[in-house]
Each structure stands twice: as C-alpha cells, then as structure tokens.
Amino acid sequence: MKFSSRILEDIVDSLSALPSIGKKTALRLALHIIQCGEAKSKPIIDSLANLENLKECQQCHNYSDYELCHICTDTSRRKSTLCVVESVVDVMAIEDTDQFNGIFHVLGGVINPLEGIGPEELNIDSLIERTKSDLIEEVIMAISPTIEGETTIYYLSKQLANNNVKISQIARGVSFGGELEYADSLTLGRSIHSRTPYNISSE
Amino acid sequence: MKFSSRILEDIVDSLSALPSIGKKTALRLALHIIQCGEAKSKPIIDSLANLENLKECQQCHNYSDYELCHICTDTSRRKSTLCVVESVVDVMAIEDTDQFNGIFHVLGGVINPLEGIGPEELNIDSLIERTKSDLIEEVIMAISPTIEGETTIYYLSKQLANNNVKISQIARGVSFGGELEYADSLTLGRSIHSRTPYNISSE
C-alpha cells in the first residue's frame, strides 16, 4: 500500500496491529476517523489515555476503576459463593445472565504447560487464601470444558481439598435451543453420562 | 454488557463507534490493548493525535503531510496526464498498480442527487481550473462504473469539452457495479493501460 501521507500511514499501522484488523480494514477505519474528525478520534484518544488508571481488583482480580471492584464491594451479594473464572470476559458473560449473585475470582488463564503457563502464573495463591476464610462455603468452577480447563479444575480442587469448602462445576451438556444432531459427540456423550433426574413438575 | 470498569467501557464505546466494529469485537480489541499496555495504546493515541496535522494537497486534494502531496511535487511524473478519481483510496489503489505515471485529481465523491451531493460539493471547479493549463493534455476518468459514476463522468466531460483536453476513461476491465478500491491491482492496472476515448454521445 502506497500512502500519500505519513500521518495516515501511522494510523493504519497502529490500528492494523490490533487482532483481526487487516491493512484494508485499518485504512477504512482511518479514513472514517479522518472524515469524522475529532468527534471520533478524541473519544478513542481519551479513553486509551485513561488506560493507565485501570486497576485490578485487589480481591478478585477483575478489572476495576478502584482498589476493589463493584462486585466485591456490593453488600447485597452473597459472599459465601465464589465463582472461579478464567478471565474478565467470563465475569461479564456470567453477569449478563443475571443468574448469579455471588462473588468472583479471576484466574487470568488456565494451566497450559505447552504454552508455559503453570499454576504460578495464575491467581491461584490468592484464591486459596480467600477460601481459607470461613465466609466462603462453595467454590463454583466456571472454567471452559477443554483439556487445559479440566486440568486446572483438577489442580484447584486438590489445592482446595483441605479448606472445608464445597466445590462444584457449572453443568455441561447440550446447549439450550441447540439441535441434538449438531452437538459434538464428546458433549453429547458426556451429557448422557451426567444425565439429571427429570422432575415432571419442575418446568 | 455489564462492565466492571468505566475506563474499559469507555474504550469499548469509542472503538465500537467505528464502522464494522461491534461491541464484542471492541471488547476483544480493548482487552488486547489492556494486556499489551502502552506498546499498543501509545501508537494509536499518538497517530490519532497527529491527525490535526493532516493536510489536503492544494492541487489534487489528496491527503498529504505538506501543502502539496508527493505526487504533485514529483518532477519525474508526467504532468500532461491527469487522472480523476473519487477518493484518496482510489489514488492509493492506482499507485499500487505501478501502471500510471501521471498526476491525480481527487473529486471527493461522485454526483449523487439522492444523497444531496451535487457538483458544488465536489472538487470540480479546481479540476476545470487545472485543465485550463496548457500543461494538461489528457484527462483520464478513473471513476467507479456505477450509475452515479457514469453521471459524474458525463457531467465532467461536458464541463471540460471546451478546455482542449483529450478525455478518456479506464477500460471496462473493472466489473460493472464494483467499487474501484476493491478491484485487484492487475485488473485495475490493465484498465488504465487500455483506456478508451470518452465519446460524449456514446452513452
């Protein structure tokens, strides 16, 4: 791509360094920003410049504007139920369901020896420390059902075994609204294995 | 989407205001930027902040860092052949073909009465002024072959009729209804090579 302007080229370069943004997309975005002027560029500049003020919640490692995130400081939430997730996005996904009123713990990933991610790289020490408190009665493992996820759950459950907390994991099975024939065989097989009693009056 | 941080939400909002970037994509980009830190955010901030220094070439209306763009000031280019294009992206696309050694004129769009774009909204006056110079012998219409593009070519050729310049248009190698910027460079290059004289009564 031959640019007539170094300024334009710099914008395209900086945007195309982002994941899933190619040169052509970056150029289209850059031209859009140029056409709109400050109305589009200022919010991006300001919000990115504000990034340095972003904190990690001291307790649950969620992103926060303060030392503690709004979930940890919310007195209406049940502090006895702790949901362990891989990342901040998972917290948002679970919060969007409106089905959980406990608190979270963000691991920051899963154990993955191939990528050099061991237990030390994750927020596991602080999790064990938290579950030592009498306050926490149950730890829910809301971790992706992958090999690495399973390994992480297994590791965590061994670590937490002495802490007198109930350990559970989110249900796995065929997704709601999904066609059975399109479910992968592993999911389908497991969901037959871990079938639940059907209660005629429940639904 | 429920955000744990206002700072994160601001980034997602500012990015998702861009075309083709939805909330989920913006969130993924924001998290990527947060993880990479200044290495990703600083180039974006700096390049966008530099936007105010972006100029429009006084002669051809291409984007430029100076009063005149590098194509207009390049003494090795044939000043007798002027290529009229809709936008800056089209200049870049034609430059990428390495098939054209003349100079450009960026209209800034095409005549489109439905969207309220008349000849006054485009850089047509300056084009007519430029073609009055004895220097320019040929004007190549490299405008997208759409209804609006055809209208614009027709309008321009009438305006330029008295200026003693040869008017041609890029060959129909570009598929009808296609946008110029998405044409592959071979097709685009060939269509500049095999340009045909524009006959005012032909269409």
Short mmCIF file of C-alpha atoms in Angstrom, two decimals, chain B:
data_model
loop_
_atom_site.label_atom_id
_atom_site.label_comp_id
_atom_site.label_asym_id
_atom_site.label_seq_id
_atom_site.Cartn_x
_atom_site.Cartn_y
_atom_site.Cartn_z
CA MET B 1 -22.90 -5.92 28.57
CA LYS B 2 -22.08 -5.20 32.19
CA PHE B 3 -18.68 -3.62 32.69
CA SER B 4 -16.71 -3.75 35.90
CA SER B 5 -14.81 -0.63 34.89
CA ARG B 6 -15.87 2.70 33.44
CA ILE B 7 -12.43 3.01 31.81
CA LEU B 8 -12.87 -0.29 29.99
CA GLU B 9 -16.41 0.65 28.97
CA ASP B 10 -15.19 3.98 27.53
CA ILE B 11 -12.63 2.18 25.35
CA VAL B 12 -15.26 -0.28 24.11
CA ASP B 13 -17.68 2.57 23.39
CA SER B 14 -15.14 4.63 21.47
CA LEU B 15 -13.97 1.66 19.39
CA SER B 16 -17.45 0.31 18.68
CA ALA B 17 -18.37 3.73 17.26
CA LEU B 18 -16.20 2.80 14.28
CA PRO B 19 -17.78 1.15 11.23
CA SER B 20 -17.90 -2.67 11.25
CA ILE B 21 -16.69 -2.83 14.86
CA GLY B 22 -19.40 -4.28 17.11
CA LYS B 23 -19.43 -4.33 20.91
CA LYS B 24 -17.95 -7.83 21.12
CA THR B 25 -15.14 -7.04 18.70
CA ALA B 26 -14.48 -3.75 20.51
CA LEU B 27 -14.28 -5.63 23.81
CA ARG B 28 -11.81 -8.11 22.34
CA LEU B 29 -9.70 -5.25 20.96
CA ALA B 30 -9.88 -3.36 24.28
CA LEU B 31 -8.78 -6.42 26.28
CA HIS B 32 -5.95 -6.99 23.82
CA ILE B 33 -4.82 -3.38 24.21
CA ILE B 34 -5.07 -3.62 28.00
CA GLN B 35 -2.96 -6.79 28.02
CA CYS B 36 -0.31 -5.27 25.76
CA GLY B 37 -0.39 -1.96 27.58
CA GLU B 38 1.40 1.10 26.21
CA ALA B 39 3.00 -0.90 23.41
CA LYS B 40 -0.37 -0.94 21.64
CA SER B 41 -2.17 2.07 23.06
CA LYS B 42 0.59 4.64 22.58
CA PRO B 43 0.95 4.24 18.78
CA ILE B 44 -2.83 4.58 18.42
CA ILE B 45 -3.01 7.63 20.69
CA ASP B 46 -0.02 9.32 19.03
CA SER B 47 -1.09 8.63 15.46
CA LEU B 48 -4.65 9.83 16.08
CA ALA B 49 -3.43 12.93 17.91
CA ASN B 50 -1.31 13.71 14.87
CA LEU B 51 -4.44 13.76 12.73
CA GLU B 52 -4.81 17.53 13.09
CA ASN B 53 -1.63 17.96 11.04
CA LEU B 54 -3.05 16.04 8.11
CA LYS B 55 -3.46 18.33 5.09
CA GLU B 56 -5.25 18.14 1.79
CA CYS B 57 -2.96 18.70 -1.19
CA GLN B 58 -3.73 22.21 -2.51
CA GLN B 59 -3.55 20.95 -6.07
CA CYS B 60 -5.02 17.45 -6.25
CA HIS B 61 -6.91 17.19 -2.90
CA ASN B 62 -5.08 14.00 -1.96
CA TYR B 63 -4.21 13.58 1.74
CA SER B 64 -0.75 14.90 2.41
CA ASP B 65 1.60 15.92 5.21
CA TYR B 66 2.51 19.11 3.30
CA GLU B 67 0.76 21.80 1.24
CA LEU B 68 1.42 19.77 -1.90
CA CYS B 69 1.45 15.96 -1.94
CA HIS B 70 4.47 13.89 -3.00
CA ILE B 71 2.85 13.02 -6.34
CA CYS B 72 2.23 16.66 -7.33
CA THR B 73 5.78 17.66 -6.37
CA ASP B 74 7.43 14.66 -8.05
CA THR B 75 9.23 16.09 -11.09
CA SER B 76 9.60 12.68 -12.71
CA ARG B 77 5.84 12.31 -13.23
CA ARG B 78 4.11 13.24 -16.44
CA LYS B 79 2.16 16.41 -15.69
CA SER B 80 0.33 16.16 -19.03
CA THR B 81 -1.85 13.22 -17.90
CA LEU B 82 -4.37 13.89 -15.18
CA CYS B 83 -6.27 11.01 -13.60
CA VAL B 84 -9.57 11.96 -11.99
CA VAL B 85 -10.63 9.71 -9.07
CA GLU B 86 -13.36 9.72 -6.45
CA SER B 87 -11.30 9.33 -3.33
CA VAL B 88 -7.88 9.08 -1.73
CA VAL B 89 -8.25 5.28 -1.55
CA ASP B 90 -8.50 5.18 -5.35
CA VAL B 91 -5.22 7.11 -5.66
CA MET B 92 -3.59 4.50 -3.44
CA ALA B 93 -5.12 1.64 -5.42
CA ILE B 94 -3.87 3.06 -8.74
CA GLU B 95 -0.45 3.86 -7.29
CA ASP B 96 -0.19 0.25 -6.12
CA THR B 97 -0.57 -0.96 -9.73
CA ASP B 98 2.65 0.85 -10.79
CA GLN B 99 0.96 1.40 -14.18
CA PHE B 100 0.38 5.12 -14.04
CA ASN B 101 2.98 7.87 -14.03
CA GLY B 102 0.77 10.93 -14.35
CA ILE B 103 -0.86 13.10 -11.72
CA PHE B 104 -4.20 12.88 -9.92
CA HIS B 105 -7.26 14.89 -9.05
CA VAL B 106 -9.44 13.69 -6.16
CA LEU B 107 -13.10 14.66 -6.59
CA GLY B 108 -14.11 13.72 -3.07
CA GLY B 109 -17.06 11.64 -4.28
CA VAL B 110 -19.43 11.37 -7.21
CA ILE B 111 -22.54 13.30 -8.14
CA ASN B 112 -25.41 11.68 -6.26
CA PRO B 113 -28.61 13.74 -6.18
CA LEU B 114 -30.35 11.20 -3.90
CA GLU B 115 -27.78 11.85 -1.21
CA GLY B 116 -27.72 15.56 -1.91
CA ILE B 117 -24.26 15.53 -3.48
CA GLY B 118 -24.20 17.97 -6.38
CA PRO B 119 -21.24 19.23 -8.44
CA GLU B 120 -20.74 22.03 -5.89
CA GLU B 121 -19.92 19.53 -3.14
CA LEU B 122 -17.09 18.03 -5.21
CA ASN B 123 -13.67 19.34 -6.24
CA ILE B 124 -14.85 20.09 -9.78
CA ASP B 125 -14.13 23.84 -10.02
CA SER B 126 -10.49 23.23 -9.19
CA LEU B 127 -10.37 20.42 -11.77
CA ILE B 128 -11.68 22.70 -14.51
CA GLU B 129 -9.19 25.36 -13.46
CA ARG B 130 -6.32 22.85 -13.62
CA THR B 131 -7.28 21.58 -17.08
CA LYS B 132 -7.24 25.13 -18.45
CA SER B 133 -3.46 24.99 -18.15
CA ASP B 134 -1.67 24.11 -21.39
CA LEU B 135 0.29 21.52 -19.46
CA ILE B 136 -2.56 19.02 -19.30
CA GLU B 137 -3.23 17.10 -22.49
CA GLU B 138 -5.33 14.21 -21.30
CA VAL B 139 -7.84 13.67 -18.52
CA ILE B 140 -8.42 10.03 -17.54
CA MET B 141 -11.71 9.34 -15.77
CA ALA B 142 -10.90 6.58 -13.25
CA ILE B 143 -14.30 6.61 -11.62
CA SER B 144 -16.27 3.61 -10.37
CA PRO B 145 -18.57 2.23 -13.11
CA THR B 146 -21.81 2.84 -11.25
CA ILE B 147 -24.82 4.92 -12.28
CA GLU B 148 -23.54 7.83 -10.18
CA GLY B 149 -20.04 7.39 -11.57
CA GLU B 150 -21.32 7.48 -15.17
CA THR B 151 -23.33 10.60 -14.38
CA THR B 152 -20.24 12.25 -12.97
CA ILE B 153 -18.11 11.31 -15.98
CA TYR B 154 -20.78 12.69 -18.30
CA TYR B 155 -21.03 15.92 -16.33
CA LEU B 156 -17.26 16.37 -16.18
CA SER B 157 -16.77 15.68 -19.88
CA LYS B 158 -19.32 18.36 -20.73
CA GLN B 159 -17.59 20.81 -18.43
CA LEU B 160 -14.19 20.00 -19.88
CA ALA B 161 -15.34 19.97 -23.52
CA ASN B 162 -14.02 23.47 -24.24
CA ASN B 163 -10.69 23.04 -22.50
CA ASN B 164 -8.88 21.37 -25.38
CA VAL B 165 -8.01 18.20 -23.47
CA LYS B 166 -8.44 14.62 -24.55
CA ILE B 167 -10.87 12.83 -22.28
CA SER B 168 -10.58 9.08 -21.71
CA GLN B 169 -11.92 6.61 -19.24
CA ILE B 170 -10.38 3.48 -17.76
CA ALA B 171 -11.27 0.34 -19.71
CA ARG B 172 -14.17 -1.81 -18.73
CA GLY B 173 -11.92 -4.31 -17.07
CA VAL B 174 -13.47 -3.27 -13.82
CA SER B 175 -16.72 -5.16 -13.33
CA PHE B 176 -19.86 -3.08 -13.56
CA GLY B 177 -21.30 -2.14 -10.19
CA GLY B 178 -17.97 -2.80 -8.49
CA GLU B 179 -16.18 -0.36 -6.22
CA LEU B 180 -12.83 0.73 -7.59
CA GLU B 181 -10.94 0.27 -4.33
CA TYR B 182 -11.77 -3.46 -4.22
CA ALA B 183 -10.60 -4.26 -7.75
CA ASP B 184 -7.45 -6.37 -7.91
CA SER B 185 -4.39 -4.42 -8.98
CA LEU B 186 -3.84 -6.40 -12.22
CA THR B 187 -7.33 -5.63 -13.49
CA LEU B 188 -7.03 -2.05 -12.35
CA GLY B 189 -3.60 -1.64 -13.96
CA ARG B 190 -4.77 -3.10 -17.28
CA SER B 191 -7.86 -0.95 -17.32
CA ILE B 192 -5.70 2.15 -17.03
CA HIS B 193 -3.46 0.91 -19.86
CA SER B 194 -6.32 0.19 -22.25
CA ARG B 195 -8.31 3.31 -21.53
CA THR B 196 -10.73 4.32 -24.25
CA PRO B 197 -11.56 7.82 -25.54
CA TYR B 198 -14.78 9.07 -23.97
CA ASN B 199 -17.39 9.93 -26.56
CA ILE B 200 -19.94 12.32 -25.18
CA SER B 201 -22.73 10.92 -27.34
CA SER B 202 -21.94 7.24 -26.86
CA GLU B 203 -23.93 6.59 -23.72
#
